[in-house]
Coordinates of C-alpha atoms in Angstrom, one line a residue:
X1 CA 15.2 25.4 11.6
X2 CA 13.8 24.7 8.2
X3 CA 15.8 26.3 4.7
X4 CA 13.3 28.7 3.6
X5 CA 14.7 28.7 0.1
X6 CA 13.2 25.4 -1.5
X7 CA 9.5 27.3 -0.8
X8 CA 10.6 30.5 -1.7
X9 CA 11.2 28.2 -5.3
X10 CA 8.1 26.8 -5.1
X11 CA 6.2 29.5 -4.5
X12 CA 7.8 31.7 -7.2
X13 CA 7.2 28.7 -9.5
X14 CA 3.5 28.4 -8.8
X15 CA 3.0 31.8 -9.5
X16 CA 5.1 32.3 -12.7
X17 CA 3.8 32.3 -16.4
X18 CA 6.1 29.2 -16.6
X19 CA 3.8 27.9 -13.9
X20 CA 5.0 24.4 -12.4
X21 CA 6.9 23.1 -15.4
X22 CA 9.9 25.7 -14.9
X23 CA 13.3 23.7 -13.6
X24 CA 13.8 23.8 -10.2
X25 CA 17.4 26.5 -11.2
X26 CA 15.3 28.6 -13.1
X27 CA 14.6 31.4 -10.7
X28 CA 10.7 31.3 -11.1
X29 CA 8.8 34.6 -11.6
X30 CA 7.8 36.9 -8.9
X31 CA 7.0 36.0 -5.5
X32 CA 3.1 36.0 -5.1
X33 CA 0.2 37.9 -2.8
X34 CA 0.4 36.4 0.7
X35 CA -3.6 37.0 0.4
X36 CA -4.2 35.2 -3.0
X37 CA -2.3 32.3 -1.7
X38 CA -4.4 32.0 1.1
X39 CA -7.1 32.4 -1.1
X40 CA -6.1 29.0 -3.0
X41 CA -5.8 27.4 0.1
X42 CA -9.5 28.0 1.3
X43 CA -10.7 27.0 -2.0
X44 CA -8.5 23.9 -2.4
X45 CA -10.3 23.3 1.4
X46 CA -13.3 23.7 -0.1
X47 CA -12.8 21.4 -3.0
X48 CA -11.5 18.1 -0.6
X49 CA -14.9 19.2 1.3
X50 CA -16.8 18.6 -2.3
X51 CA -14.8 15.5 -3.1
X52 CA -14.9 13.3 -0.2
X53 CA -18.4 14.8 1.3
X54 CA -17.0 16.0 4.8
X55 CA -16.9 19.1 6.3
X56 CA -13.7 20.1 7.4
X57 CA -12.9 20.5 11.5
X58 CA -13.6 24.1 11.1
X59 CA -11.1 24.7 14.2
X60 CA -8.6 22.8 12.6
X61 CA -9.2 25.0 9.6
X62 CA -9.2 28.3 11.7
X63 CA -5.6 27.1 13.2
X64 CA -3.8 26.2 10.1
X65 CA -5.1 29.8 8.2
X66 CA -3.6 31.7 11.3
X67 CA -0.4 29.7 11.2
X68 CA -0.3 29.4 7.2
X69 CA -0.9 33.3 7.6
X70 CA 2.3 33.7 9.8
X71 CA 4.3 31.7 7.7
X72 CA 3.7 33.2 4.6
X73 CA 4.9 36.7 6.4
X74 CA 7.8 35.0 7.5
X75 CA 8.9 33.5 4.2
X76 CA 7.6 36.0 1.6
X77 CA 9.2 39.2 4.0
X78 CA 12.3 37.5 5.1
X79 CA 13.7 35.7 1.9
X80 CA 16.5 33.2 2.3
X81 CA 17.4 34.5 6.2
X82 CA 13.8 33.6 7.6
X83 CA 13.8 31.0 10.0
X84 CA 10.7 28.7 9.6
X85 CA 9.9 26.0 12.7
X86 CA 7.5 23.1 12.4
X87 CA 4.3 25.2 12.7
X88 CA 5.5 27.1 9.5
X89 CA 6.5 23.8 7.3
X90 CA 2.7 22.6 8.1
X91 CA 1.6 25.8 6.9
X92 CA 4.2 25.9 3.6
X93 CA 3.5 22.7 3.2
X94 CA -0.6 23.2 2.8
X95 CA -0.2 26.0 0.6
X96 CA 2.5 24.3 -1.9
X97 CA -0.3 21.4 -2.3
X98 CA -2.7 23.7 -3.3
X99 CA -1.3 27.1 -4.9
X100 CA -0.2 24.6 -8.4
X101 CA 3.1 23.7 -7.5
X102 CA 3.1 20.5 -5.8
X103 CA -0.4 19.4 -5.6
X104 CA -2.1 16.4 -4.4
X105 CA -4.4 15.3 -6.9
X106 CA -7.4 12.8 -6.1
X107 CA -7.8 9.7 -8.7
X108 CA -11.0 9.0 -9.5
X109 CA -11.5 6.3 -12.2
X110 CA -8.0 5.9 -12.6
X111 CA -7.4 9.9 -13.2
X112 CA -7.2 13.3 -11.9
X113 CA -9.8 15.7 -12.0
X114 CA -8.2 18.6 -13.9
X115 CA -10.5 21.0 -13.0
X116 CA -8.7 20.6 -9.1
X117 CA -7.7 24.4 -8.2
X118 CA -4.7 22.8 -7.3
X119 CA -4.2 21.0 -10.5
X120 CA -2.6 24.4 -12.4
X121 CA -0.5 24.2 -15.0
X122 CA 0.3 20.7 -14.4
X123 CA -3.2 19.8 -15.9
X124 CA -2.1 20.4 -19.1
X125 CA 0.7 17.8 -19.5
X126 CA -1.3 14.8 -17.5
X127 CA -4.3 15.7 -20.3
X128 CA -1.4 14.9 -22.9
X129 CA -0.4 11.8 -21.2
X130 CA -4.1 11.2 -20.2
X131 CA -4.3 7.5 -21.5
X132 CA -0.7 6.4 -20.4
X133 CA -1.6 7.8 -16.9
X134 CA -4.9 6.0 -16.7
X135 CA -3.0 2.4 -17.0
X136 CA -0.1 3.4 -14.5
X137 CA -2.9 4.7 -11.6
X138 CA -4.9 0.9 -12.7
X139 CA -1.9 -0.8 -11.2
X140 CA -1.0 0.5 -8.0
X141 CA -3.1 -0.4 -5.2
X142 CA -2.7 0.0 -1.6
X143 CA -1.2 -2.7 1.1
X144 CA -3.9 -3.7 3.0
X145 CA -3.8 -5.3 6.4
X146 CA -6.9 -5.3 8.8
X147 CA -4.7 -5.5 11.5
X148 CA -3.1 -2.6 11.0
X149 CA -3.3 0.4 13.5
X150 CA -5.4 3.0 12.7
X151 CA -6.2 3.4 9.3
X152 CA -6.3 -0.7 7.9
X153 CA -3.3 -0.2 6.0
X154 CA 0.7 -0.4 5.3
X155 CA 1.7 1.6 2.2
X156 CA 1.6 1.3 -1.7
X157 CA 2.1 -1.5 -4.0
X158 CA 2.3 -1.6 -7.5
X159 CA 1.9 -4.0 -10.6
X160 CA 5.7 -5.3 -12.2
X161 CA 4.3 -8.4 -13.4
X162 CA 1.5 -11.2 -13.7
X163 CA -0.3 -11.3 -10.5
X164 CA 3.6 -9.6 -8.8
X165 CA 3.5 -6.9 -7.2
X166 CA 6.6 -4.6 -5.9
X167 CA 6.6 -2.5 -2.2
X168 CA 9.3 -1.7 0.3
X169 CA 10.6 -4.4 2.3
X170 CA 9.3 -2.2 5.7
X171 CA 6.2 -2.4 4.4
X172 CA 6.1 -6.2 3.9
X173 CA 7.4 -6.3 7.4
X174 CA 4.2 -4.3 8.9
X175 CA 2.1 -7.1 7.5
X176 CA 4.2 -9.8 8.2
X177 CA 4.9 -11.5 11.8
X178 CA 8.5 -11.6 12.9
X179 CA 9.7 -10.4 9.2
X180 CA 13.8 -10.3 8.8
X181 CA 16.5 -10.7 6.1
X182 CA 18.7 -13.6 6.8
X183 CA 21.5 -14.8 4.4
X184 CA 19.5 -12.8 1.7
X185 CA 15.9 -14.1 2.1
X186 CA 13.3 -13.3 3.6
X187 CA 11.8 -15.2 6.9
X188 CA 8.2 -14.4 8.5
X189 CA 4.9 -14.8 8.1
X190 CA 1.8 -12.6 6.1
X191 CA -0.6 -11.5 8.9
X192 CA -3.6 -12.8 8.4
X193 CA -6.3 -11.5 5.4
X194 CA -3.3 -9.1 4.1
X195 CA -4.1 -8.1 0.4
X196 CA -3.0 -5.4 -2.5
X197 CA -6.6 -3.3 -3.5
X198 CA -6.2 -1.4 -6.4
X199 CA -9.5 0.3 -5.6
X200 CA -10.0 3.1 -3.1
X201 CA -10.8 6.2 -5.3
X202 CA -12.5 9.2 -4.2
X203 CA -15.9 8.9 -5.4
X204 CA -15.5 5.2 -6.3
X205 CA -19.0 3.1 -7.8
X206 CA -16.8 0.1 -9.2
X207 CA -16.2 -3.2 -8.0
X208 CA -14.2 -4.9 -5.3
X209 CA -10.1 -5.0 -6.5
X210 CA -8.9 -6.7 -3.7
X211 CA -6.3 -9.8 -4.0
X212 CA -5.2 -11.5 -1.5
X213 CA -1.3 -11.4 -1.4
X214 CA -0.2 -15.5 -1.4
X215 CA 3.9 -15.4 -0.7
X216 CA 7.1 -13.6 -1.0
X217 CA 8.8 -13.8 -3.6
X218 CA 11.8 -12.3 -2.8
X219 CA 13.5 -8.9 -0.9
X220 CA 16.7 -6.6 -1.4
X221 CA 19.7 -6.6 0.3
X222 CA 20.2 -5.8 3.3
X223 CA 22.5 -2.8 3.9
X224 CA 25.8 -3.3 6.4
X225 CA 25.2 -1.1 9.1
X226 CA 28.5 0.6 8.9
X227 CA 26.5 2.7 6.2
X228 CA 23.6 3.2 8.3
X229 CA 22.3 7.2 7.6
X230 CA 24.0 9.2 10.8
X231 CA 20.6 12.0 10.9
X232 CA 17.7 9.4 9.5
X233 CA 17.0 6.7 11.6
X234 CA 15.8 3.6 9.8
X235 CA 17.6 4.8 6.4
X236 CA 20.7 2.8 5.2
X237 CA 21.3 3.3 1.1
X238 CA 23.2 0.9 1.4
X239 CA 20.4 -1.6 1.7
X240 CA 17.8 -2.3 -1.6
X241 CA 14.0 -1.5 0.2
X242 CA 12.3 -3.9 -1.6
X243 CA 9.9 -6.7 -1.7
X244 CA 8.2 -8.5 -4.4
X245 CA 5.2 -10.3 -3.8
X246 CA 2.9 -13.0 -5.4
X247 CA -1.0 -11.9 -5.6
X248 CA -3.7 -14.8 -5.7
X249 CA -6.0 -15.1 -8.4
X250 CA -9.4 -14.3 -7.5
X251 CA -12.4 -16.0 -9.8
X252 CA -13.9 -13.2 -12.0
X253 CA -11.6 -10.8 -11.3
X254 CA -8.3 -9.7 -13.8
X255 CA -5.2 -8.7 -12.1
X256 CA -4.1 -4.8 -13.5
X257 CA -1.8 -4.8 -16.9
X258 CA 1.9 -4.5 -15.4
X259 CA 3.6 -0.9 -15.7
X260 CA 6.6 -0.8 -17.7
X261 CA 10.1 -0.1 -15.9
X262 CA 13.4 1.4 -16.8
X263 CA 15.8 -0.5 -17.7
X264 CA 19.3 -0.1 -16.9
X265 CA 20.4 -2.4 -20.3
X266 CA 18.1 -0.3 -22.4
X267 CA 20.4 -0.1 -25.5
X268 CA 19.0 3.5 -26.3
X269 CA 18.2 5.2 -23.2
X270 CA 21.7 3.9 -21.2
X271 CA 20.4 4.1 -17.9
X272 CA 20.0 7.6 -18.3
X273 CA 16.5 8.4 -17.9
X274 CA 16.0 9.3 -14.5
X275 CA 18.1 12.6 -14.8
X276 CA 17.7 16.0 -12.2
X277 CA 15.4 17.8 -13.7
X278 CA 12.9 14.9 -15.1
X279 CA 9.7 15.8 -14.6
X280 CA 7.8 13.0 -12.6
X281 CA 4.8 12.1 -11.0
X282 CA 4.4 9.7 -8.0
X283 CA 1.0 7.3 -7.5
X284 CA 0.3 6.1 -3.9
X285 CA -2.3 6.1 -1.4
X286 CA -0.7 8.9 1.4
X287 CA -2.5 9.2 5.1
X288 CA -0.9 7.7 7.8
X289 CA -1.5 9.8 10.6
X290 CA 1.9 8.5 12.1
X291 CA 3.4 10.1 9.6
X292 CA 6.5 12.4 10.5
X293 CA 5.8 15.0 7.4
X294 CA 2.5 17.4 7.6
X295 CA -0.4 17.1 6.3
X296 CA -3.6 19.4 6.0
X297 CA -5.7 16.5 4.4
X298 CA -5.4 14.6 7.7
X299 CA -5.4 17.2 10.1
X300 CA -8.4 18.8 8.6
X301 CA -10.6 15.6 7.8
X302 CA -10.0 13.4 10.1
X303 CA -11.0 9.5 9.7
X304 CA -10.8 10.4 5.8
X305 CA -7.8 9.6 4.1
X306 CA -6.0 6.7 2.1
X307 CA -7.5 7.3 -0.9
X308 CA -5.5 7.1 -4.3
X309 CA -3.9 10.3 -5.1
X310 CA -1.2 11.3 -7.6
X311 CA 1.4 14.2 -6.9
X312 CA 3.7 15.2 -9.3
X313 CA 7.2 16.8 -9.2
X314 CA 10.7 16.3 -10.1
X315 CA 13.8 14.2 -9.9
X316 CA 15.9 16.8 -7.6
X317 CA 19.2 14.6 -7.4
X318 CA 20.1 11.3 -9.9
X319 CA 21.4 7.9 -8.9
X320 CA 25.1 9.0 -8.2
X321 CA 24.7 12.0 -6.9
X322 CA 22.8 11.8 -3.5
X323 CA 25.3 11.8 -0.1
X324 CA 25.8 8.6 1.6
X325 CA 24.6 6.6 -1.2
X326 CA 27.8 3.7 -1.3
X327 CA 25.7 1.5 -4.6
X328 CA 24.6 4.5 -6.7
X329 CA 21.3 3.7 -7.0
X330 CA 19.4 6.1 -4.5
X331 CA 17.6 9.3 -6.4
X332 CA 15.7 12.3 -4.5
X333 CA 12.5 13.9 -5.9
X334 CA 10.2 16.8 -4.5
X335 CA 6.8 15.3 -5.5
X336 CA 4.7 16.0 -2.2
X337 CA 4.4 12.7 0.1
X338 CA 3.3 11.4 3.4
X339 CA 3.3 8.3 4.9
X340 CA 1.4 5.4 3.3
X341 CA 3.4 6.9 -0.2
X342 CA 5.9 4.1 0.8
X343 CA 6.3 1.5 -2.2
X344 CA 4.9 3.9 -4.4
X345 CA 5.7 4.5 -8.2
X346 CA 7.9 7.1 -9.3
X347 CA 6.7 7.7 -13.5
X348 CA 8.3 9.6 -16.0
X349 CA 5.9 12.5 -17.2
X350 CA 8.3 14.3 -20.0
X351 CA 8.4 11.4 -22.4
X352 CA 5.6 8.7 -22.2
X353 CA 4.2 9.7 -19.3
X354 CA 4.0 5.4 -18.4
X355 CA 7.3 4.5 -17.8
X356 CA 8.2 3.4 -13.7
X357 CA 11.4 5.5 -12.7
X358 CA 11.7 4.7 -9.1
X359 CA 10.4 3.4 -6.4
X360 CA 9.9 5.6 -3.3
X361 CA 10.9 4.3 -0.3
X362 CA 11.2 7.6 2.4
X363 CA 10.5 11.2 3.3
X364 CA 11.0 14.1 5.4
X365 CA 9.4 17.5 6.4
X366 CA 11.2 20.2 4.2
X367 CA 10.7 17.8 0.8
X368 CA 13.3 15.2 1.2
X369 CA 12.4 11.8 -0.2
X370 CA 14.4 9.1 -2.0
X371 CA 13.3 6.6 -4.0
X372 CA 15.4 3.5 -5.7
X373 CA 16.3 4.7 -8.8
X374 CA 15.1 1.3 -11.8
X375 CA 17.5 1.5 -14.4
X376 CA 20.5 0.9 -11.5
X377 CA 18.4 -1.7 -10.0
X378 CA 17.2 -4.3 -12.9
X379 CA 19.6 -7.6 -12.4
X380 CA 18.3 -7.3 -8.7
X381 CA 14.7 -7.0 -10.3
X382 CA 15.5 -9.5 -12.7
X383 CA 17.0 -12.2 -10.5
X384 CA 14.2 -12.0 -7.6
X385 CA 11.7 -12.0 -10.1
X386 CA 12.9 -15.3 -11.9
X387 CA 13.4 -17.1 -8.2
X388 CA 17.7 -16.5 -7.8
X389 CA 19.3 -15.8 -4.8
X390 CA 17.9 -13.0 -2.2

């Protein structure tokens, strides 16, 4: 059974004066109205309805109001003792995108619309970092491969460098034919017409942003599988989930402006600026309806998803201090994710609101996800990007 406590935060959080901006150990306000959080929910269905012009399954809606309903009883009467299955986390999890806490926010024309009902308080700092934001959501783009099952595509990808782009290496290996690590390089081949498109807004007029990817330029470690996770399958720490690719130029088209990343040698921030508690905010096109964590965006409007969204959050655990983690270079964050968010970017929203934290590479129902931390990762970044050993 699911820990009721982390939405018994985030609800308390999402309905204090503080609004969403309050650390995660600061208590939060007041637990709010089981009806006027429903109330958020319908209307945050009936903004996605405006946004992407479909009607939601009206079953599907009827379902998840009668479950979201239950769950709300169970989690606003019982406290800390109520036990919450599956059903309820879909439920929690719908309301906790919408009610201002941990939304999901559409980007259209490389922003969020602020007037979202989910947006909340969190409007008020992206409008700050407005312009910063803008040239972070310009370079990511999503993994594209029209051999993909489904939905067309792998994950998130997002600009480091002239025409490079960074992902998770189990992303590259979706879109790439027999794809292993061996002796610290990569061996496989691209599937055919696989390409990074850093288009795919809601509401999108603009041009075609697709390039096609040309090579791999290099991939992270592989972990020893004496450290493989003993509860996550697929997850070792001790392995770098990583890939940097090569784009090719495409006549008449400019490839995005690169998005600055940590640095681990930065002489006046000493690796220290992915801390717990750092505000964040994570860019990625979420959907997959493989996905193991809920979502009311697919379930609801189905054949409509993996479009470019932007959720923000915060770092929950630094590089250091997450379990299992043997290379200290593994942080957790609560921004709200799904799959597709793999390879995404991780961006620091209390200074600069531009600067790459992390890259995320996994998550769980009940807001677990881990992301490589930057500043513990740079000679790796470094040497694959210049062509050394992988």
């Amino acid at each position: 059974m699911t820990d009721s406590r982390t939405y018994l935060e985030l609800l308390a959080r999402g309905a204090t004066a503080g609004g969403p901006l309050e650390g995660a150990g600061s208590g939060g306000g007041a637990l709010p109205d089981r009806q006027a959080l429903l109330d958020r929910l319908r209307e945050e269905i009936a903004y996605v309805e405006r946004k992407v012009g479909v009607r939601a399954d009206p079953d599907e809606v009827r379902r998840l109001m009668s479950g979201t309903g239950e769950a709300l009883r169970k989690v606003l009467g019982g406290g800390a003792d109520a036990q919450l299955g599956p059903a309820d986390v879909l439920g929690l999890e719908a309301v906790v995108r919408a009610d201002g806490s941990r939304p999901v926010l559409f980007v259209e024309d490389d922003f969020v619309d602020l007037t979202a009902p989910s947006a909340g308080l969190w409007a008020a700092v992206l409008a700050r970092f407005e312009d910063q934001v803008r040239s972070v959501c310009a370079a990511v783009g999503r993994v594209d491969d029209p051999a993909a099952r489904g939905v067309g595509y792998c994950g998130t990808a997002w600009v480091v460098g002239e025409g490079l782009v960074v992902t998770n290496f189990h992303v590259l290996r979706a879109i790439a034919r027999g794809g292993e690590r061996r002796d610290g390089r990569f061996e496989g081949r691209l599937n055919t017409a696989v390409a990074v498109h850093f288009g795919h807004e809601v509401g999108e007029v603009r041009p075609e942003l697709r390039f096609p990817i040309r090579r791999v330029v290099g991939v992270g470690r592989q972990g020893e599988p004496r450290f493989e996770h003993p509860d996550l399958r697929g997850i070792n720490f001790d392995g770098l989930d990583l890939a940097l690719l090569e784009l090719e130029p495409v006549p008449g088209r400019s490839f995005p402006e690169p998005v600055r990343v940590a640095r681990g040698d930065d002489p006046l921030t000493r690796g220290g600026l992915a801390s717990a508690g750092r505000t964040i905010y994570l860019v990625g096109y979420p959907g997959d309806p493989t996905s193991t964590t809920p979502d009311l965006f697919v379930r609801l409007f189905a054949g409509v998803r993996s479009y470019k969204r932007l959720a923000p959050g915060q770092i929950m655990a630094a590089a250091g201090g997450v379990p299992l983690d043997p290379r200290g270079w593994v942080l957790t964050h609560d921004a709200s994710t799904l799959g597709g968010n793999s390879g995404s970017v991780l961006v620091d929203l209390d200074a600069d609101g531009r600067t790459a934290l992390g890259l995320h590479f996994a998550g769980q129902p009940d807001r677990q996800n881990w992301a490589h931390a930057l500043e513990r990762i740079t000679a790796d970044l470094d040497r694959l990007s210049h062509g050394g050993p992988r």
